[in-house]
Protein backbone atom coordinates (compact mmCIF):
# COMPACT_ATOMS: atom_id res chain seq x y z
CA UNK A 1 0.00 0.00 0.00
CA UNK A 2 1.27 3.45 -0.96
CA UNK A 3 0.78 6.31 1.43
CA UNK A 4 0.63 9.87 0.04
CA UNK A 5 2.51 12.30 2.22
CA UNK A 6 0.71 15.28 0.67
CA UNK A 7 -2.75 15.54 -0.76
CA UNK A 8 -3.20 16.78 -4.36
CA UNK A 9 -3.97 20.26 -3.09
CA UNK A 10 -0.88 20.26 -0.84
CA UNK A 11 1.38 19.25 -3.75
CA UNK A 12 -0.04 22.05 -5.93
CA UNK A 13 0.53 24.61 -3.18
CA UNK A 14 4.09 23.34 -2.68
CA UNK A 15 4.85 23.53 -6.40
CA UNK A 16 3.39 27.05 -6.61
CA UNK A 17 5.45 28.24 -3.65
CA UNK A 18 8.57 26.69 -5.17
CA UNK A 19 7.94 28.43 -8.51
CA UNK A 20 7.40 31.80 -6.82
CA UNK A 21 10.58 31.37 -4.77
CA UNK A 22 12.59 30.45 -7.87
CA UNK A 23 11.16 33.43 -9.76
CA UNK A 24 12.08 35.84 -6.98
CA UNK A 25 15.58 34.39 -6.82
CA UNK A 26 16.05 34.92 -10.57
CA UNK A 27 14.69 38.48 -10.39
CA UNK A 28 16.93 39.40 -7.47
CA UNK A 29 19.98 38.46 -9.57
CA UNK A 30 19.00 40.88 -12.36
CA UNK A 31 20.04 44.50 -12.48
CA UNK A 32 17.30 47.01 -13.02
CA UNK A 33 17.76 48.48 -16.51
CA UNK A 34 18.68 52.13 -16.67
CA UNK A 35 16.29 54.62 -18.23
CA UNK A 36 16.66 54.96 -22.02
CA UNK A 37 17.69 57.92 -24.12
CA UNK A 38 16.90 58.02 -27.84
CA UNK A 39 18.18 59.96 -30.84
CA UNK A 40 16.09 60.05 -34.00
CA UNK A 41 17.09 61.45 -37.38
CA UNK A 42 14.47 61.04 -40.10
CA UNK A 43 13.24 57.46 -39.80
CA UNK A 44 16.44 56.21 -38.13
CA UNK A 45 16.07 55.90 -34.35
CA UNK A 46 18.70 54.67 -31.89
CA UNK A 47 18.21 54.07 -28.15
CA UNK A 48 20.75 53.27 -25.48
CA UNK A 49 21.00 52.66 -21.77
CA UNK A 50 23.23 54.88 -19.67
CA UNK A 51 27.00 54.63 -19.93
CA UNK A 52 27.11 55.69 -16.27
CA UNK A 53 24.15 55.58 -13.90
CA UNK A 54 23.72 55.19 -10.14
CA UNK A 55 19.99 54.48 -9.76
CA UNK A 56 19.16 58.19 -9.84
CA UNK A 57 21.77 59.11 -7.21
CA UNK A 58 24.71 61.42 -7.89
CA UNK A 59 27.65 59.94 -9.76
CA UNK A 60 30.96 60.00 -7.89
CA UNK A 61 33.00 63.11 -8.72
CA UNK A 62 36.00 60.91 -9.48
CA UNK A 63 34.13 58.97 -12.17
CA UNK A 64 32.44 61.85 -14.04
CA UNK A 65 35.31 62.85 -16.33
CA UNK A 66 35.98 59.25 -17.31
CA UNK A 67 32.28 58.76 -17.90
CA UNK A 68 32.00 61.83 -20.13
CA UNK A 69 34.99 60.63 -22.17
CA UNK A 70 33.65 57.12 -22.82
CA UNK A 71 33.10 56.38 -26.50
CA UNK A 72 29.53 56.08 -27.75
CA UNK A 73 28.24 52.63 -28.67
CA UNK A 74 25.45 53.96 -30.88
CA UNK A 75 25.93 55.96 -34.09
CA UNK A 76 23.43 58.01 -36.10
CA UNK A 77 24.05 59.58 -39.52
CA UNK A 78 23.09 63.24 -39.75
CA UNK A 79 22.98 65.63 -42.70
CA UNK A 80 23.51 69.32 -42.04
CA UNK A 81 19.84 70.07 -42.84
CA UNK A 82 18.39 67.19 -40.75
CA UNK A 83 16.53 67.66 -37.49
CA UNK A 84 18.08 65.68 -34.64
CA UNK A 85 15.43 64.65 -32.13
CA UNK A 86 16.37 63.71 -28.58
CA UNK A 87 14.03 61.80 -26.32
CA UNK A 88 14.44 60.70 -22.71
CA UNK A 89 12.41 58.68 -20.22
CA UNK A 90 10.07 60.79 -18.05
CA UNK A 91 12.16 60.18 -14.91
CA UNK A 92 15.18 61.81 -16.65
CA UNK A 93 13.03 64.77 -17.70
CA UNK A 94 11.69 65.17 -14.16
CA UNK A 95 15.22 65.81 -12.88
CA UNK A 96 16.38 67.77 -15.93
CA UNK A 97 18.97 67.04 -18.62
CA UNK A 98 21.51 68.89 -20.70
CA UNK A 99 23.56 68.13 -23.79
CA UNK A 100 27.34 67.82 -23.78
CA UNK A 101 29.18 67.94 -27.12
CA UNK A 102 32.53 66.14 -27.22
CA UNK A 103 32.63 66.15 -23.41
CA UNK A 104 31.88 69.87 -23.01
CA UNK A 105 28.65 71.24 -21.58
CA UNK A 106 26.68 72.86 -24.39
CA UNK A 107 23.87 74.46 -22.38
CA UNK A 108 23.60 76.14 -19.02
CA UNK A 109 20.05 75.31 -17.93
CA UNK A 110 18.65 71.77 -17.70
CA UNK A 111 15.79 70.89 -20.02
CA UNK A 112 12.73 69.38 -18.28
CA UNK A 113 10.72 67.90 -21.16
CA UNK A 114 11.00 64.40 -22.61
CA UNK A 115 11.61 65.50 -26.19
CA UNK A 116 13.43 68.20 -28.13
CA UNK A 117 14.61 68.83 -31.68
CA UNK A 118 17.84 70.57 -32.78
CA UNK A 119 19.13 71.24 -36.33
CA UNK A 120 21.90 68.87 -37.42
CA UNK A 121 24.09 71.79 -38.44
CA UNK A 122 24.43 72.78 -34.76
CA UNK A 123 26.58 69.70 -34.13
CA UNK A 124 29.02 70.20 -37.01
CA UNK A 125 29.59 73.97 -37.12
CA UNK A 126 31.99 76.05 -35.07
CA UNK A 127 30.95 79.27 -33.37
CA UNK A 128 32.16 81.17 -36.45
CA UNK A 129 29.84 79.10 -38.65
CA UNK A 130 32.57 77.04 -40.31
CA UNK A 131 32.02 73.31 -40.72
CA UNK A 132 34.06 71.24 -38.26
CA UNK A 133 34.72 67.50 -37.89
CA UNK A 134 32.70 64.76 -39.55
CA UNK A 135 31.92 63.09 -36.21
CA UNK A 136 30.59 64.53 -32.97
CA UNK A 137 29.89 62.77 -29.70
CA UNK A 138 26.72 64.04 -28.05
CA UNK A 139 26.01 63.08 -24.45
CA UNK A 140 22.71 63.44 -22.67
CA UNK A 141 23.48 64.22 -19.03
CA UNK A 142 20.82 63.89 -16.34
CA UNK A 143 21.18 66.40 -13.52
CA UNK A 144 19.75 66.94 -10.06
CA UNK A 145 20.71 70.43 -9.02
CA UNK A 146 24.48 70.63 -9.44
CA UNK A 147 24.94 66.84 -9.39
CA UNK A 148 25.18 64.57 -12.43
CA UNK A 149 23.14 61.40 -12.10
CA UNK A 150 23.35 59.73 -15.51
CA UNK A 151 25.18 59.93 -18.85
CA UNK A 152 24.09 58.56 -22.25
CA UNK A 153 26.33 58.76 -25.34
CA UNK A 154 25.61 58.96 -29.07
CA UNK A 155 27.98 59.44 -32.01
CA UNK A 156 26.65 61.71 -34.77
CA UNK A 157 28.30 61.19 -38.17
CA UNK A 158 27.93 63.87 -40.80
CA UNK A 159 26.68 62.73 -44.20
CA UNK A 160 26.95 64.76 -47.38
PDB file of C-alpha atoms in Angstrom:
ATOM      1  CA  UNK A   1       0.000   0.000   0.000  1.00  0.00           C
ATOM      2  CA  UNK A   2       1.273   3.452  -0.964  1.00  0.00           C
ATOM      3  CA  UNK A   3       0.783   6.310   1.434  1.00  0.00           C
ATOM      4  CA  UNK A   4       0.633   9.869   0.038  1.00  0.00           C
ATOM      5  CA  UNK A   5       2.509  12.298   2.221  1.00  0.00           C
ATOM      6  CA  UNK A   6       0.705  15.284   0.674  1.00  0.00           C
ATOM      7  CA  UNK A   7      -2.752  15.540  -0.764  1.00  0.00           C
ATOM      8  CA  UNK A   8      -3.197  16.778  -4.360  1.00  0.00           C
ATOM      9  CA  UNK A   9      -3.971  20.256  -3.086  1.00  0.00           C
ATOM     10  CA  UNK A  10      -0.878  20.262  -0.843  1.00  0.00           C
ATOM     11  CA  UNK A  11       1.383  19.246  -3.747  1.00  0.00           C
ATOM     12  CA  UNK A  12      -0.037  22.046  -5.934  1.00  0.00           C
ATOM     13  CA  UNK A  13       0.532  24.613  -3.183  1.00  0.00           C
ATOM     14  CA  UNK A  14       4.089  23.336  -2.677  1.00  0.00           C
ATOM     15  CA  UNK A  15       4.847  23.531  -6.403  1.00  0.00           C
ATOM     16  CA  UNK A  16       3.387  27.054  -6.611  1.00  0.00           C
ATOM     17  CA  UNK A  17       5.446  28.245  -3.646  1.00  0.00           C
ATOM     18  CA  UNK A  18       8.567  26.693  -5.172  1.00  0.00           C
ATOM     19  CA  UNK A  19       7.938  28.429  -8.507  1.00  0.00           C
ATOM     20  CA  UNK A  20       7.395  31.801  -6.824  1.00  0.00           C
ATOM     21  CA  UNK A  21      10.577  31.369  -4.768  1.00  0.00           C
ATOM     22  CA  UNK A  22      12.594  30.446  -7.872  1.00  0.00           C
ATOM     23  CA  UNK A  23      11.160  33.433  -9.763  1.00  0.00           C
ATOM     24  CA  UNK A  24      12.077  35.842  -6.975  1.00  0.00           C
ATOM     25  CA  UNK A  25      15.580  34.394  -6.820  1.00  0.00           C
ATOM     26  CA  UNK A  26      16.047  34.922 -10.566  1.00  0.00           C
ATOM     27  CA  UNK A  27      14.694  38.485 -10.392  1.00  0.00           C
ATOM     28  CA  UNK A  28      16.929  39.402  -7.473  1.00  0.00           C
ATOM     29  CA  UNK A  29      19.981  38.462  -9.573  1.00  0.00           C
ATOM     30  CA  UNK A  30      18.995  40.884 -12.360  1.00  0.00           C
ATOM     31  CA  UNK A  31      20.042  44.497 -12.484  1.00  0.00           C
ATOM     32  CA  UNK A  32      17.300  47.006 -13.018  1.00  0.00           C
ATOM     33  CA  UNK A  33      17.763  48.481 -16.507  1.00  0.00           C
ATOM     34  CA  UNK A  34      18.680  52.130 -16.672  1.00  0.00           C
ATOM     35  CA  UNK A  35      16.289  54.618 -18.235  1.00  0.00           C
ATOM     36  CA  UNK A  36      16.662  54.958 -22.016  1.00  0.00           C
ATOM     37  CA  UNK A  37      17.686  57.920 -24.118  1.00  0.00           C
ATOM     38  CA  UNK A  38      16.899  58.017 -27.840  1.00  0.00           C
ATOM     39  CA  UNK A  39      18.180  59.960 -30.837  1.00  0.00           C
ATOM     40  CA  UNK A  40      16.086  60.055 -33.998  1.00  0.00           C
ATOM     41  CA  UNK A  41      17.089  61.447 -37.381  1.00  0.00           C
ATOM     42  CA  UNK A  42      14.475  61.039 -40.104  1.00  0.00           C
ATOM     43  CA  UNK A  43      13.238  57.456 -39.802  1.00  0.00           C
ATOM     44  CA  UNK A  44      16.439  56.215 -38.128  1.00  0.00           C
ATOM     45  CA  UNK A  45      16.067  55.898 -34.355  1.00  0.00           C
ATOM     46  CA  UNK A  46      18.704  54.670 -31.886  1.00  0.00           C
ATOM     47  CA  UNK A  47      18.208  54.072 -28.151  1.00  0.00           C
ATOM     48  CA  UNK A  48      20.747  53.268 -25.477  1.00  0.00           C
ATOM     49  CA  UNK A  49      21.005  52.659 -21.768  1.00  0.00           C
ATOM     50  CA  UNK A  50      23.235  54.879 -19.671  1.00  0.00           C
ATOM     51  CA  UNK A  51      27.001  54.628 -19.932  1.00  0.00           C
ATOM     52  CA  UNK A  52      27.105  55.687 -16.273  1.00  0.00           C
ATOM     53  CA  UNK A  53      24.149  55.582 -13.901  1.00  0.00           C
ATOM     54  CA  UNK A  54      23.720  55.188 -10.145  1.00  0.00           C
ATOM     55  CA  UNK A  55      19.985  54.483  -9.757  1.00  0.00           C
ATOM     56  CA  UNK A  56      19.163  58.191  -9.841  1.00  0.00           C
ATOM     57  CA  UNK A  57      21.771  59.111  -7.215  1.00  0.00           C
ATOM     58  CA  UNK A  58      24.708  61.416  -7.894  1.00  0.00           C
ATOM     59  CA  UNK A  59      27.654  59.940  -9.758  1.00  0.00           C
ATOM     60  CA  UNK A  60      30.957  59.998  -7.891  1.00  0.00           C
ATOM     61  CA  UNK A  61      32.997  63.106  -8.716  1.00  0.00           C
ATOM     62  CA  UNK A  62      36.001  60.912  -9.480  1.00  0.00           C
ATOM     63  CA  UNK A  63      34.131  58.972 -12.175  1.00  0.00           C
ATOM     64  CA  UNK A  64      32.437  61.852 -14.036  1.00  0.00           C
ATOM     65  CA  UNK A  65      35.312  62.855 -16.327  1.00  0.00           C
ATOM     66  CA  UNK A  66      35.984  59.247 -17.312  1.00  0.00           C
ATOM     67  CA  UNK A  67      32.283  58.760 -17.904  1.00  0.00           C
ATOM     68  CA  UNK A  68      32.001  61.830 -20.133  1.00  0.00           C
ATOM     69  CA  UNK A  69      34.990  60.628 -22.167  1.00  0.00           C
ATOM     70  CA  UNK A  70      33.651  57.122 -22.820  1.00  0.00           C
ATOM     71  CA  UNK A  71      33.103  56.376 -26.498  1.00  0.00           C
ATOM     72  CA  UNK A  72      29.528  56.081 -27.747  1.00  0.00           C
ATOM     73  CA  UNK A  73      28.244  52.631 -28.669  1.00  0.00           C
ATOM     74  CA  UNK A  74      25.450  53.963 -30.880  1.00  0.00           C
ATOM     75  CA  UNK A  75      25.930  55.960 -34.093  1.00  0.00           C
ATOM     76  CA  UNK A  76      23.434  58.013 -36.102  1.00  0.00           C
ATOM     77  CA  UNK A  77      24.049  59.581 -39.517  1.00  0.00           C
ATOM     78  CA  UNK A  78      23.088  63.243 -39.749  1.00  0.00           C
ATOM     79  CA  UNK A  79      22.980  65.630 -42.703  1.00  0.00           C
ATOM     80  CA  UNK A  80      23.508  69.324 -42.040  1.00  0.00           C
ATOM     81  CA  UNK A  81      19.839  70.071 -42.838  1.00  0.00           C
ATOM     82  CA  UNK A  82      18.387  67.187 -40.754  1.00  0.00           C
ATOM     83  CA  UNK A  83      16.535  67.658 -37.494  1.00  0.00           C
ATOM     84  CA  UNK A  84      18.083  65.679 -34.636  1.00  0.00           C
ATOM     85  CA  UNK A  85      15.426  64.646 -32.132  1.00  0.00           C
ATOM     86  CA  UNK A  86      16.375  63.709 -28.578  1.00  0.00           C
ATOM     87  CA  UNK A  87      14.027  61.799 -26.320  1.00  0.00           C
ATOM     88  CA  UNK A  88      14.442  60.703 -22.710  1.00  0.00           C
ATOM     89  CA  UNK A  89      12.407  58.682 -20.220  1.00  0.00           C
ATOM     90  CA  UNK A  90      10.073  60.791 -18.053  1.00  0.00           C
ATOM     91  CA  UNK A  91      12.161  60.177 -14.915  1.00  0.00           C
ATOM     92  CA  UNK A  92      15.176  61.806 -16.648  1.00  0.00           C
ATOM     93  CA  UNK A  93      13.032  64.767 -17.704  1.00  0.00           C
ATOM     94  CA  UNK A  94      11.686  65.175 -14.155  1.00  0.00           C
ATOM     95  CA  UNK A  95      15.222  65.807 -12.882  1.00  0.00           C
ATOM     96  CA  UNK A  96      16.383  67.766 -15.934  1.00  0.00           C
ATOM     97  CA  UNK A  97      18.966  67.042 -18.616  1.00  0.00           C
ATOM     98  CA  UNK A  98      21.511  68.885 -20.702  1.00  0.00           C
ATOM     99  CA  UNK A  99      23.565  68.131 -23.789  1.00  0.00           C
ATOM    100  CA  UNK A 100      27.336  67.819 -23.784  1.00  0.00           C
ATOM    101  CA  UNK A 101      29.179  67.938 -27.116  1.00  0.00           C
ATOM    102  CA  UNK A 102      32.528  66.138 -27.220  1.00  0.00           C
ATOM    103  CA  UNK A 103      32.630  66.145 -23.407  1.00  0.00           C
ATOM    104  CA  UNK A 104      31.884  69.873 -23.012  1.00  0.00           C
ATOM    105  CA  UNK A 105      28.654  71.241 -21.575  1.00  0.00           C
ATOM    106  CA  UNK A 106      26.685  72.860 -24.395  1.00  0.00           C
ATOM    107  CA  UNK A 107      23.870  74.461 -22.382  1.00  0.00           C
ATOM    108  CA  UNK A 108      23.597  76.145 -19.021  1.00  0.00           C
ATOM    109  CA  UNK A 109      20.055  75.312 -17.929  1.00  0.00           C
ATOM    110  CA  UNK A 110      18.651  71.774 -17.700  1.00  0.00           C
ATOM    111  CA  UNK A 111      15.793  70.890 -20.019  1.00  0.00           C
ATOM    112  CA  UNK A 112      12.733  69.381 -18.281  1.00  0.00           C
ATOM    113  CA  UNK A 113      10.720  67.902 -21.157  1.00  0.00           C
ATOM    114  CA  UNK A 114      10.997  64.404 -22.606  1.00  0.00           C
ATOM    115  CA  UNK A 115      11.608  65.505 -26.194  1.00  0.00           C
ATOM    116  CA  UNK A 116      13.433  68.198 -28.134  1.00  0.00           C
ATOM    117  CA  UNK A 117      14.611  68.834 -31.676  1.00  0.00           C
ATOM    118  CA  UNK A 118      17.840  70.566 -32.780  1.00  0.00           C
ATOM    119  CA  UNK A 119      19.129  71.239 -36.326  1.00  0.00           C
ATOM    120  CA  UNK A 120      21.902  68.870 -37.425  1.00  0.00           C
ATOM    121  CA  UNK A 121      24.094  71.792 -38.443  1.00  0.00           C
ATOM    122  CA  UNK A 122      24.431  72.776 -34.756  1.00  0.00           C
ATOM    123  CA  UNK A 123      26.583  69.701 -34.127  1.00  0.00           C
ATOM    124  CA  UNK A 124      29.021  70.199 -37.009  1.00  0.00           C
ATOM    125  CA  UNK A 125      29.590  73.967 -37.123  1.00  0.00           C
ATOM    126  CA  UNK A 126      31.994  76.053 -35.067  1.00  0.00           C
ATOM    127  CA  UNK A 127      30.951  79.273 -33.368  1.00  0.00           C
ATOM    128  CA  UNK A 128      32.161  81.171 -36.450  1.00  0.00           C
ATOM    129  CA  UNK A 129      29.838  79.098 -38.650  1.00  0.00           C
ATOM    130  CA  UNK A 130      32.566  77.038 -40.311  1.00  0.00           C
ATOM    131  CA  UNK A 131      32.024  73.313 -40.719  1.00  0.00           C
ATOM    132  CA  UNK A 132      34.064  71.245 -38.261  1.00  0.00           C
ATOM    133  CA  UNK A 133      34.718  67.498 -37.889  1.00  0.00           C
ATOM    134  CA  UNK A 134      32.696  64.756 -39.553  1.00  0.00           C
ATOM    135  CA  UNK A 135      31.924  63.091 -36.206  1.00  0.00           C
ATOM    136  CA  UNK A 136      30.593  64.531 -32.974  1.00  0.00           C
ATOM    137  CA  UNK A 137      29.886  62.775 -29.703  1.00  0.00           C
ATOM    138  CA  UNK A 138      26.723  64.038 -28.048  1.00  0.00           C
ATOM    139  CA  UNK A 139      26.013  63.080 -24.452  1.00  0.00           C
ATOM    140  CA  UNK A 140      22.712  63.440 -22.668  1.00  0.00           C
ATOM    141  CA  UNK A 141      23.482  64.218 -19.034  1.00  0.00           C
ATOM    142  CA  UNK A 142      20.823  63.892 -16.343  1.00  0.00           C
ATOM    143  CA  UNK A 143      21.178  66.402 -13.525  1.00  0.00           C
ATOM    144  CA  UNK A 144      19.754  66.941 -10.065  1.00  0.00           C
ATOM    145  CA  UNK A 145      20.710  70.430  -9.023  1.00  0.00           C
ATOM    146  CA  UNK A 146      24.482  70.629  -9.440  1.00  0.00           C
ATOM    147  CA  UNK A 147      24.943  66.839  -9.387  1.00  0.00           C
ATOM    148  CA  UNK A 148      25.183  64.574 -12.435  1.00  0.00           C
ATOM    149  CA  UNK A 149      23.137  61.398 -12.096  1.00  0.00           C
ATOM    150  CA  UNK A 150      23.349  59.727 -15.513  1.00  0.00           C
ATOM    151  CA  UNK A 151      25.182  59.933 -18.847  1.00  0.00           C
ATOM    152  CA  UNK A 152      24.091  58.564 -22.246  1.00  0.00           C
ATOM    153  CA  UNK A 153      26.333  58.764 -25.340  1.00  0.00           C
ATOM    154  CA  UNK A 154      25.614  58.956 -29.075  1.00  0.00           C
ATOM    155  CA  UNK A 155      27.979  59.440 -32.008  1.00  0.00           C
ATOM    156  CA  UNK A 156      26.653  61.714 -34.770  1.00  0.00           C
ATOM    157  CA  UNK A 157      28.300  61.189 -38.167  1.00  0.00           C
ATOM    158  CA  UNK A 158      27.926  63.872 -40.796  1.00  0.00           C
ATOM    159  CA  UNK A 159      26.685  62.728 -44.201  1.00  0.00           C
ATOM    160  CA  UNK A 160      26.949  64.762 -47.381  1.00  0.00           C
TER     161      UNK A 160
END
